[in-house]
CSV table of C-alpha atoms and ligand atoms in Angstrom, one decimal:
chain,number,residue,atom,x,y,z
B,268,UNK,CA,27.0,43.5,101.2
B,269,UNK,CA,24.1,46.4,100.2
B,270,UNK,CA,24.0,45.6,96.6
B,271,UNK,CA,21.7,43.4,95.6
B,272,UNK,CA,23.1,42.0,92.4
B,273,UNK,CA,26.7,40.2,92.7
B,274,UNK,CA,29.2,40.1,90.0
B,275,UNK,CA,30.7,36.7,89.4
B,276,UNK,CA,34.1,35.1,87.9
B,277,UNK,CA,33.4,32.0,87.0
B,278,UNK,CA,36.7,29.6,86.2
B,279,UNK,CA,36.9,27.0,84.3
B,280,UNK,CA,34.1,26.0,81.4
B,281,UNK,CA,34.1,22.3,80.7
B,282,UNK,CA,31.7,19.7,81.9
B,283,UNK,CA,30.3,21.2,85.1
B,284,UNK,CA,31.3,24.9,84.5
B,285,UNK,CA,28.6,24.8,81.3
B,286,UNK,CA,25.8,24.0,84.1
B,287,UNK,CA,27.1,26.6,86.4
B,288,UNK,CA,27.2,28.8,84.1
B,289,UNK,CA,23.5,27.9,82.9
B,290,UNK,CA,22.4,28.4,86.8
B,291,UNK,CA,23.8,31.6,87.0
B,292,UNK,CA,23.0,33.6,84.0
B,293,UNK,CA,19.4,32.6,84.8
B,294,UNK,CA,19.5,34.0,88.5
B,295,UNK,CA,18.0,37.2,89.4
B,296,UNK,CA,20.9,38.0,92.1
B,297,UNK,CA,23.3,37.7,89.2
B,298,UNK,CA,24.9,40.9,88.1
B,299,UNK,CA,28.0,41.4,85.2
B,300,UNK,CA,29.3,37.8,84.6
B,301,UNK,CA,32.9,37.3,83.9
B,302,UNK,CA,34.3,34.0,82.0
B,303,UNK,CA,37.8,32.2,82.4
B,304,UNK,CA,39.0,29.2,80.5
B,305,UNK,CA,42.6,29.1,79.7
B,306,UNK,CA,41.6,26.7,77.0
B,307,UNK,CA,40.9,29.7,74.5
B,308,UNK,CA,38.6,27.4,72.7
B,309,UNK,CA,36.5,26.9,75.4
B,310,UNK,CA,36.3,30.6,76.1
B,311,UNK,CA,35.7,31.2,72.9
B,312,UNK,CA,32.5,28.6,72.8
B,313,UNK,CA,30.6,30.9,75.6
B,314,UNK,CA,30.7,33.9,73.4
B,315,UNK,CA,28.4,32.2,70.7
B,316,UNK,CA,25.7,31.4,73.5
B,317,UNK,CA,26.1,33.9,76.2
B,318,UNK,CA,26.5,37.3,74.9
B,319,UNK,CA,26.2,39.3,78.0
B,320,UNK,CA,29.3,37.2,79.7
B,321,UNK,CA,32.7,39.0,79.4
B,322,UNK,CA,35.4,36.5,78.5
B,323,UNK,CA,39.1,36.0,79.4
B,324,UNK,CA,41.8,33.5,79.3
B,325,UNK,CA,43.6,35.1,82.3
B,326,UNK,CA,42.7,34.3,85.9
B,327,UNK,CA,44.4,37.4,86.7
B,328,UNK,CA,41.6,39.4,85.0
B,329,UNK,CA,39.4,38.1,87.5
B,330,UNK,CA,41.6,38.4,90.7
B,331,UNK,CA,42.7,42.1,90.1
B,332,UNK,CA,38.8,43.3,89.1
B,333,UNK,CA,37.7,45.3,91.9
B,334,UNK,CA,34.3,44.9,90.4
B,335,UNK,CA,34.0,41.6,90.7
B,336,UNK,CA,32.3,40.2,94.1
B,337,UNK,CA,32.6,37.0,94.1
B,338,UNK,CA,34.8,34.0,92.3
B,339,UNK,CA,33.3,30.1,91.3
B,340,UNK,CA,35.8,27.9,90.7
B,341,UNK,CA,35.2,24.8,88.5
B,342,UNK,CA,38.3,23.5,87.0
B,343,UNK,CA,40.2,20.3,87.9
B,344,UNK,CA,40.6,19.6,91.8
B,345,UNK,CA,44.7,19.8,91.7
B,346,UNK,CA,44.0,23.6,90.5
B,347,UNK,CA,41.3,24.5,93.9
B,348,UNK,CA,43.9,25.0,96.2
B,349,UNK,CA,45.9,28.1,94.3
B,350,UNK,CA,43.0,29.7,92.4
B,351,UNK,CA,40.6,30.3,95.8
B,352,UNK,CA,43.8,31.3,97.5
B,353,UNK,CA,44.3,34.1,95.2
B,354,UNK,CA,40.7,34.7,95.1
B,355,UNK,CA,40.2,35.4,98.7
B,356,UNK,CA,43.5,37.2,98.8
B,357,UNK,CA,41.5,39.5,96.0
B,358,UNK,CA,38.9,39.8,98.9
B,359,UNK,CA,36.6,37.7,96.5
B,360,UNK,CA,33.8,35.2,98.0
B,361,UNK,CA,34.4,31.8,96.9
B,362,UNK,CA,32.7,28.8,95.9
B,363,UNK,CA,34.7,25.8,94.9
B,364,UNK,CA,33.5,22.8,93.1
B,365,UNK,CA,34.4,19.8,94.9
B,366,UNK,CA,36.5,18.1,96.3
B,367,UNK,CA,37.6,21.5,98.0
B,368,UNK,CA,41.5,20.8,97.7
B,369,UNK,CA,43.8,18.0,98.3
B,370,UNK,CA,44.5,18.3,101.6
B,371,UNK,CA,43.6,19.3,105.3
B,372,UNK,CA,46.4,21.9,105.2
B,373,UNK,CA,45.3,23.6,102.1
B,374,UNK,CA,41.6,23.5,103.5
B,375,UNK,CA,42.9,25.6,107.1
B,376,UNK,CA,44.5,27.7,105.0
B,377,UNK,CA,41.4,28.6,103.1
B,378,UNK,CA,39.2,28.8,106.0
B,379,UNK,CA,41.4,31.3,107.9
B,380,UNK,CA,42.1,33.2,104.7
B,381,UNK,CA,38.3,33.5,104.1
B,382,UNK,CA,37.5,34.2,108.0
B,383,UNK,CA,40.0,36.8,107.9
B,384,UNK,CA,38.7,38.4,105.4
B,385,UNK,CA,34.9,38.2,106.2
B,386,UNK,CA,34.5,36.2,103.0
B,387,UNK,CA,32.0,33.1,101.9
B,388,UNK,CA,33.8,30.1,101.5
B,389,UNK,CA,31.6,27.1,100.4
B,390,UNK,CA,32.1,24.1,98.8
B,391,UNK,CA,30.0,22.8,95.9
B,392,UNK,CA,29.0,19.3,97.9
B,393,UNK,CA,25.5,19.6,95.8
B,394,UNK,CA,23.8,16.0,97.5
B,395,UNK,CA,23.0,18.7,100.7
B,396,UNK,CA,21.2,21.1,98.4
B,397,UNK,CA,19.3,17.9,97.0
B,398,UNK,CA,15.8,18.0,98.5
B,399,UNK,CA,15.5,14.0,98.3
B,400,UNK,CA,18.8,13.7,100.8
B,401,UNK,CA,17.1,16.4,102.7
B,402,UNK,CA,14.2,14.2,103.1
B,403,UNK,CA,16.0,11.5,103.9
B,404,UNK,CA,17.8,13.2,106.8
B,405,UNK,CA,14.6,13.6,108.3
B,406,UNK,CA,14.2,10.0,108.6
B,407,UNK,CA,17.6,9.2,110.2
B,408,UNK,CA,15.8,9.5,113.6
B,409,UNK,CA,16.7,7.5,116.7
B,410,UNK,CA,12.3,7.0,116.7
B,411,UNK,CA,11.8,6.3,113.0
B,412,UNK,CA,15.0,4.1,112.1
B,413,UNK,CA,16.6,3.2,115.5
B,414,UNK,CA,20.3,2.8,115.9
B,415,UNK,CA,21.7,3.1,112.1
B,416,UNK,CA,23.8,-0.3,111.7
B,417,UNK,CA,25.1,0.6,108.2
B,418,UNK,CA,25.4,2.3,105.3
B,419,UNK,CA,26.1,0.7,101.8
B,420,UNK,CA,26.7,3.3,99.1
B,421,UNK,CA,27.6,2.4,95.7
B,422,UNK,CA,28.2,5.1,92.6
B,423,UNK,CA,29.7,3.6,89.6
B,424,UNK,CA,29.9,4.3,85.9
B,425,UNK,CA,31.5,4.5,83.1
B,426,UNK,CA,33.5,7.6,83.1
B,427,UNK,CA,34.2,10.3,83.1
B,428,UNK,CA,37.7,9.9,83.7
B,429,UNK,CA,39.4,13.0,85.7
B,430,UNK,CA,43.3,13.4,84.8
B,431,UNK,CA,43.7,14.7,88.5
B,432,UNK,CA,42.3,12.5,91.0
B,433,UNK,CA,41.3,8.7,91.2
B,434,UNK,CA,37.7,7.8,91.8
B,435,UNK,CA,37.2,8.2,95.3
B,436,UNK,CA,38.4,11.9,95.3
B,437,UNK,CA,35.8,12.4,92.5
B,438,UNK,CA,32.7,9.5,93.5
B,439,UNK,CA,33.2,8.8,97.2
B,440,UNK,CA,33.3,12.3,97.7
B,441,UNK,CA,29.9,12.6,97.4
B,442,UNK,CA,29.1,10.0,99.6
B,443,UNK,CA,31.0,11.0,102.2
B,444,UNK,CA,29.6,14.5,102.2
B,445,UNK,CA,26.1,12.6,102.3
B,446,UNK,CA,26.9,10.4,105.0
B,447,UNK,CA,28.5,13.2,107.1
B,448,UNK,CA,25.6,15.3,106.7
B,449,UNK,CA,22.9,12.3,107.3
B,450,UNK,CA,24.6,10.8,110.5
B,451,UNK,CA,26.6,13.3,113.4
B,452,UNK,CA,29.1,10.7,114.1
B,453,UNK,CA,32.2,10.8,112.5
B,454,UNK,CA,34.4,7.6,111.7
B,455,UNK,CA,37.6,7.0,113.6
B,456,UNK,CA,39.3,4.7,111.0
B,457,UNK,CA,39.5,4.1,107.4
B,458,UNK,CA,40.5,1.6,105.1
B,459,UNK,CA,40.3,1.6,100.8
B,460,UNK,CA,41.4,-0.8,98.2
B,461,UNK,CA,41.4,-0.1,94.9
B,462,UNK,CA,42.4,-1.1,91.2
B,463,UNK,CA,44.8,1.3,89.3
B,464,UNK,CA,44.1,1.8,85.6
B,465,UNK,CA,47.5,1.1,83.9
B,466,UNK,CA,46.6,3.3,80.8
B,467,UNK,CA,45.4,6.2,83.3
B,468,UNK,CA,47.6,5.3,86.2
B,469,UNK,CA,45.1,6.2,88.8
B,470,UNK,CA,42.5,4.1,90.7
B,471,UNK,CA,39.2,3.4,88.6
B,472,UNK,CA,37.5,1.3,90.9
B,473,UNK,CA,37.4,1.6,94.5
B,474,UNK,CA,36.1,0.3,98.0
B,475,UNK,CA,36.1,2.5,101.1
B,476,UNK,CA,35.2,1.5,104.3
B,477,UNK,CA,34.5,3.7,107.2
B,478,UNK,CA,34.7,2.6,111.0
B,479,UNK,CA,32.5,4.1,113.8
B,480,UNK,CA,33.1,3.9,117.6
B,481,UNK,CA,29.4,3.0,117.7
B,482,UNK,CA,29.7,-0.3,115.4
B,483,UNK,CA,28.0,1.4,112.5
B,484,UNK,CA,29.8,0.1,109.4
B,485,UNK,CA,30.0,2.0,106.1
B,486,UNK,CA,31.2,0.6,102.7
B,487,UNK,CA,31.7,2.7,99.6
B,488,UNK,CA,31.9,1.6,96.2
B,489,UNK,CA,33.2,3.8,93.6
B,490,UNK,CA,33.6,2.9,89.8
B,491,UNK,CA,34.4,4.7,86.6
B,492,UNK,CA,34.7,1.0,85.0
B,493,UNK,CA,31.3,-0.2,85.0
B,494,UNK,CA,29.0,-0.8,82.0
B,495,UNK,CA,25.8,0.4,84.3
B,496,UNK,CA,25.5,3.7,85.8
B,497,UNK,CA,24.3,2.7,89.6
B,498,UNK,CA,23.7,6.0,92.4
B,499,UNK,CA,22.2,3.6,95.3
B,500,UNK,CA,22.6,4.1,99.1
B,501,UNK,CA,21.1,1.5,101.8
B,502,UNK,CA,20.7,2.7,105.3
B,503,UNK,CA,20.0,-0.2,107.5
B,504,UNK,CA,18.4,0.7,110.9
B,505,UNK,CA,17.2,-1.2,114.0
B,506,UNK,CA,13.6,-0.4,113.1
B,507,UNK,CA,13.5,0.5,109.6
B,508,UNK,CA,15.8,0.3,106.1
B,509,UNK,CA,15.8,2.8,103.5
B,510,UNK,CA,17.0,2.2,99.7
B,511,UNK,CA,17.9,5.4,98.2
B,512,UNK,CA,18.1,5.0,94.5
B,513,UNK,CA,19.1,8.4,92.9
B,514,UNK,CA,18.6,6.8,89.3
B,515,UNK,CA,15.1,6.3,89.9
B,516,UNK,CA,13.1,8.9,87.7
B,517,UNK,CA,10.4,9.2,90.6
B,518,UNK,CA,10.6,7.0,93.1
B,519,UNK,CA,13.8,7.4,94.8
B,520,UNK,CA,13.4,7.0,98.4
B,521,UNK,CA,11.5,3.7,99.7
B,522,UNK,CA,11.6,2.7,103.0
B,523,UNK,CA,11.0,-0.7,104.9
B,524,UNK,CA,9.2,-1.3,108.1
B,525,UNK,CA,11.8,-3.6,109.8
B,526,UNK,CA,10.0,-6.4,112.4
B,527,UNK,CA,12.1,-9.4,114.0
B,528,UNK,CA,10.6,-12.6,112.5
B,529,UNK,CA,7.8,-13.9,114.9
B,530,UNK,CA,8.5,-17.6,114.9
B,531,UNK,CA,10.8,-19.3,117.3
B,532,UNK,CA,10.8,-22.3,114.9
B,533,UNK,CA,14.5,-21.8,113.8
B,534,UNK,CA,14.0,-23.9,110.6
B,535,UNK,CA,11.3,-21.3,109.8
B,536,UNK,CA,13.1,-18.2,110.6
B,537,UNK,CA,15.7,-19.1,108.3
B,538,UNK,CA,13.3,-18.8,105.3
B,539,UNK,CA,14.1,-15.9,103.5
B,540,UNK,CA,11.1,-13.3,103.7
B,541,UNK,CA,12.0,-9.9,102.4
B,542,UNK,CA,9.0,-8.3,103.6
B,543,UNK,CA,9.3,-8.4,107.5
B,544,UNK,CA,7.2,-5.1,107.5
B,545,UNK,CA,5.3,-2.4,105.3
B,546,UNK,CA,7.0,-0.7,102.5
B,547,UNK,CA,6.8,3.0,101.8
B,548,UNK,CA,7.1,5.4,99.0
B,549,UNK,CA,7.3,8.5,100.1
B,550,UNK,CA,6.9,12.1,98.3
B,551,UNK,CA,9.2,14.3,97.8
B,552,UNK,CA,9.8,17.9,96.3
B,553,UNK,CA,12.3,17.7,93.4
B,554,UNK,CA,14.3,20.9,92.5
B,555,UNK,CA,17.8,21.4,90.7
B,556,UNK,CA,20.2,21.1,93.4
B,557,UNK,CA,22.8,23.2,91.7
B,558,UNK,CA,20.3,26.1,91.7
B,559,UNK,CA,19.9,25.6,95.7
B,560,UNK,CA,23.7,25.8,95.5
B,561,UNK,CA,23.6,29.2,93.6
B,562,UNK,CA,20.7,30.2,96.1
B,563,UNK,CA,22.8,29.4,99.1
B,564,UNK,CA,25.8,31.4,97.7
B,565,UNK,CA,24.3,34.4,97.0
B,566,UNK,CA,22.1,34.2,99.8
B,567,UNK,CA,25.3,33.9,102.1
B,568,UNK,CA,27.0,36.7,100.3
B,569,UNK,CA,23.9,39.0,100.6
B,570,UNK,CA,23.3,38.4,104.2
B,571,UNK,CA,26.3,37.8,105.5
B,572,UNK,CA,25.8,33.9,106.8
B,573,UNK,CA,27.9,30.9,107.0
B,574,UNK,CA,27.0,28.2,103.9
B,575,UNK,CA,25.6,24.5,105.0
B,576,UNK,CA,28.6,23.1,102.7
B,577,UNK,CA,31.3,25.5,104.8
B,578,UNK,CA,34.7,25.1,104.7
B,579,UNK,CA,34.5,22.9,108.3
B,580,UNK,CA,32.2,20.7,106.0
B,581,UNK,CA,34.5,20.5,103.5
B,582,UNK,CA,37.4,19.5,105.8
B,583,UNK,CA,35.6,16.9,107.4
B,584,UNK,CA,35.4,14.9,103.8
B,585,UNK,CA,38.9,15.5,103.0
B,586,UNK,CA,40.2,14.4,105.9
B,587,UNK,CA,38.3,11.5,105.2
B,588,UNK,CA,39.8,11.1,101.8
B,589,UNK,CA,43.4,12.0,102.6
B,590,UNK,CA,43.5,9.1,104.9
B,591,UNK,CA,41.4,6.8,102.2
B,592,UNK,CA,44.3,7.6,99.5
B,593,UNK,CA,47.2,6.7,102.5
B,594,UNK,CA,45.4,3.1,103.1
B,595,UNK,CA,45.1,2.6,99.3
B,596,UNK,CA,48.9,3.3,99.1
B,597,UNK,CA,49.3,0.6,102.0
B,598,UNK,CA,46.9,-2.1,99.8
B,599,UNK,CA,43.9,-1.3,102.3
B,600,UNK,CA,45.9,-0.7,106.0
B,601,UNK,CA,43.5,0.4,108.5
B,602,UNK,CA,44.1,4.0,109.2
B,603,UNK,CA,43.1,5.8,112.2
B,604,UNK,CA,41.4,9.2,111.9
B,605,UNK,CA,42.5,12.0,114.5
A,67,NAD,N1,29.1,18.9,92.2
A,67,NAD,C1,29.4,18.0,91.3
A,67,NAD,O1,28.4,16.9,90.8
A,67,NAD,C2,30.4,18.0,90.1
A,67,NAD,C3,29.8,17.0,88.8
A,67,NAD,C4,31.0,17.1,88.0
A,67,NAD,C5,32.1,17.7,88.1
A,67,NAD,N2,32.6,18.5,89.0
A,67,NAD,C6,33.5,18.6,89.8
A,67,NAD,O2,34.1,20.1,88.8
A,67,NAD,C7,35.2,20.2,88.7
A,67,NAD,C8,35.6,20.5,87.0
A,67,NAD,O3,35.2,19.2,86.5
A,67,NAD,P1,34.9,19.1,84.7
A,67,NAD,O4,33.9,18.0,84.8
A,67,NAD,O5,34.3,20.3,84.6
A,67,NAD,O6,36.4,19.4,84.2
A,67,NAD,P2,36.6,19.6,82.8
A,67,NAD,O7,38.0,19.2,82.8
A,67,NAD,O8,35.7,19.3,82.0
A,67,NAD,O9,36.6,21.3,82.9
A,67,NAD,C9,37.6,22.0,83.6
A,67,NAD,C10,37.6,22.9,82.7
A,67,NAD,O10,38.7,24.2,83.7
A,67,NAD,C11,39.5,25.0,82.4
A,67,NAD,N3,40.9,25.0,83.5
A,67,NAD,C12,42.1,24.2,84.0
A,67,NAD,N4,42.5,24.7,84.4
A,67,NAD,C13,42.3,26.2,84.6
A,67,NAD,C14,43.0,27.4,85.2
A,67,NAD,N5,43.8,27.3,85.7
A,67,NAD,N6,42.3,28.5,85.0
A,67,NAD,C15,40.7,28.4,83.9
A,67,NAD,N7,40.6,27.5,83.5
A,67,NAD,C16,41.2,26.3,84.0
A,67,NAD,C17,40.1,23.9,81.2
A,67,NAD,O11,40.4,24.1,80.3
A,67,NAD,C18,38.7,23.2,81.1
A,67,NAD,O12,37.6,23.6,80.2
A,67,NAD,C19,36.0,19.3,89.2
A,67,NAD,O13,36.5,19.8,90.4
A,67,NAD,C20,35.2,18.3,89.6
A,67,NAD,O14,35.6,17.5,90.7
A,67,NAD,C21,31.7,18.5,90.4
């Protein structure tokens, strides 16, 4: 592609679509923006806020418009696959909200079609574009952390209930993508238990366990039914432990040096001491992750590159979620991952 501005079709103007629209309207590489929402009220809501944006309630207007180069899909998860398929058939580059879709077979098809048509396929695994997570990854080395023994992730709050996916697909999806990014090893087994909300008929509280050949253990706690909002990840290594707390305004990362207790006196060594070494709070850069996502999408389109959050990356997340779903149905049975 030689032109410098990208004409965009944004599908879905709900909670997240609003944030995407804000980021693309302000972007220097954005050309004409066309927004589609099947809900006429939502579509019309855009008109009063963003005058230069074309608005439609029919997705075909986007797929059939030869002037549109790329499509961003921000609709409920169950619609992602069919919309993405049509966009790729219409020779549009595609950025899909997380989770990319609901099965490995669907992702495989999207990856193949994007490759065949030489199109960018990207998923909004937003934490891969979060500067704090990027910095965290720099610390996960044998020299600095030693072997990682465990990761304990908590992502809980009150709502927002999704209509078509449970809390694992909505929230654990983020933690899986972060962990897959931080750690190169992939889990070999999955186990999940959950509580089905009787009104909504889907799991709103769930615990996911990932097992690794190295012995590393991962626990992910996801909930839409918590009175407090927590976004915390504890990473326990042989040399250091790190807490990543995304709710903290400024000190999101805390690094704890870990030294074995020096005493051989069993009674003394049993005394709890949370200061086994120095504690460091590193400085990090802050920028809006969603802006970085849009930058990456545009950059990959303009320079024919593959995004970090590409189809394969999204596939690794979906594989785990699919097996977790199987385990949920079997009341927490351990399911092997191929
Ligand atoms: N990356 C993130 O951090 C993040 C955060 C929140 C939501 N999301 C994802 O964004 C997506 C949307 O979530 P949301 O909370 O904005 O949902 P939402 O229900 O608030 O909005 C969805 C919008 O899509 C419209 N829509 C539904 N089907 C459509 C179709 N076939 N064609 C056109 N419009 C259609 C609806 O009318 C609605 O306005 C989900 O996949 C969700 O997982 C991602």
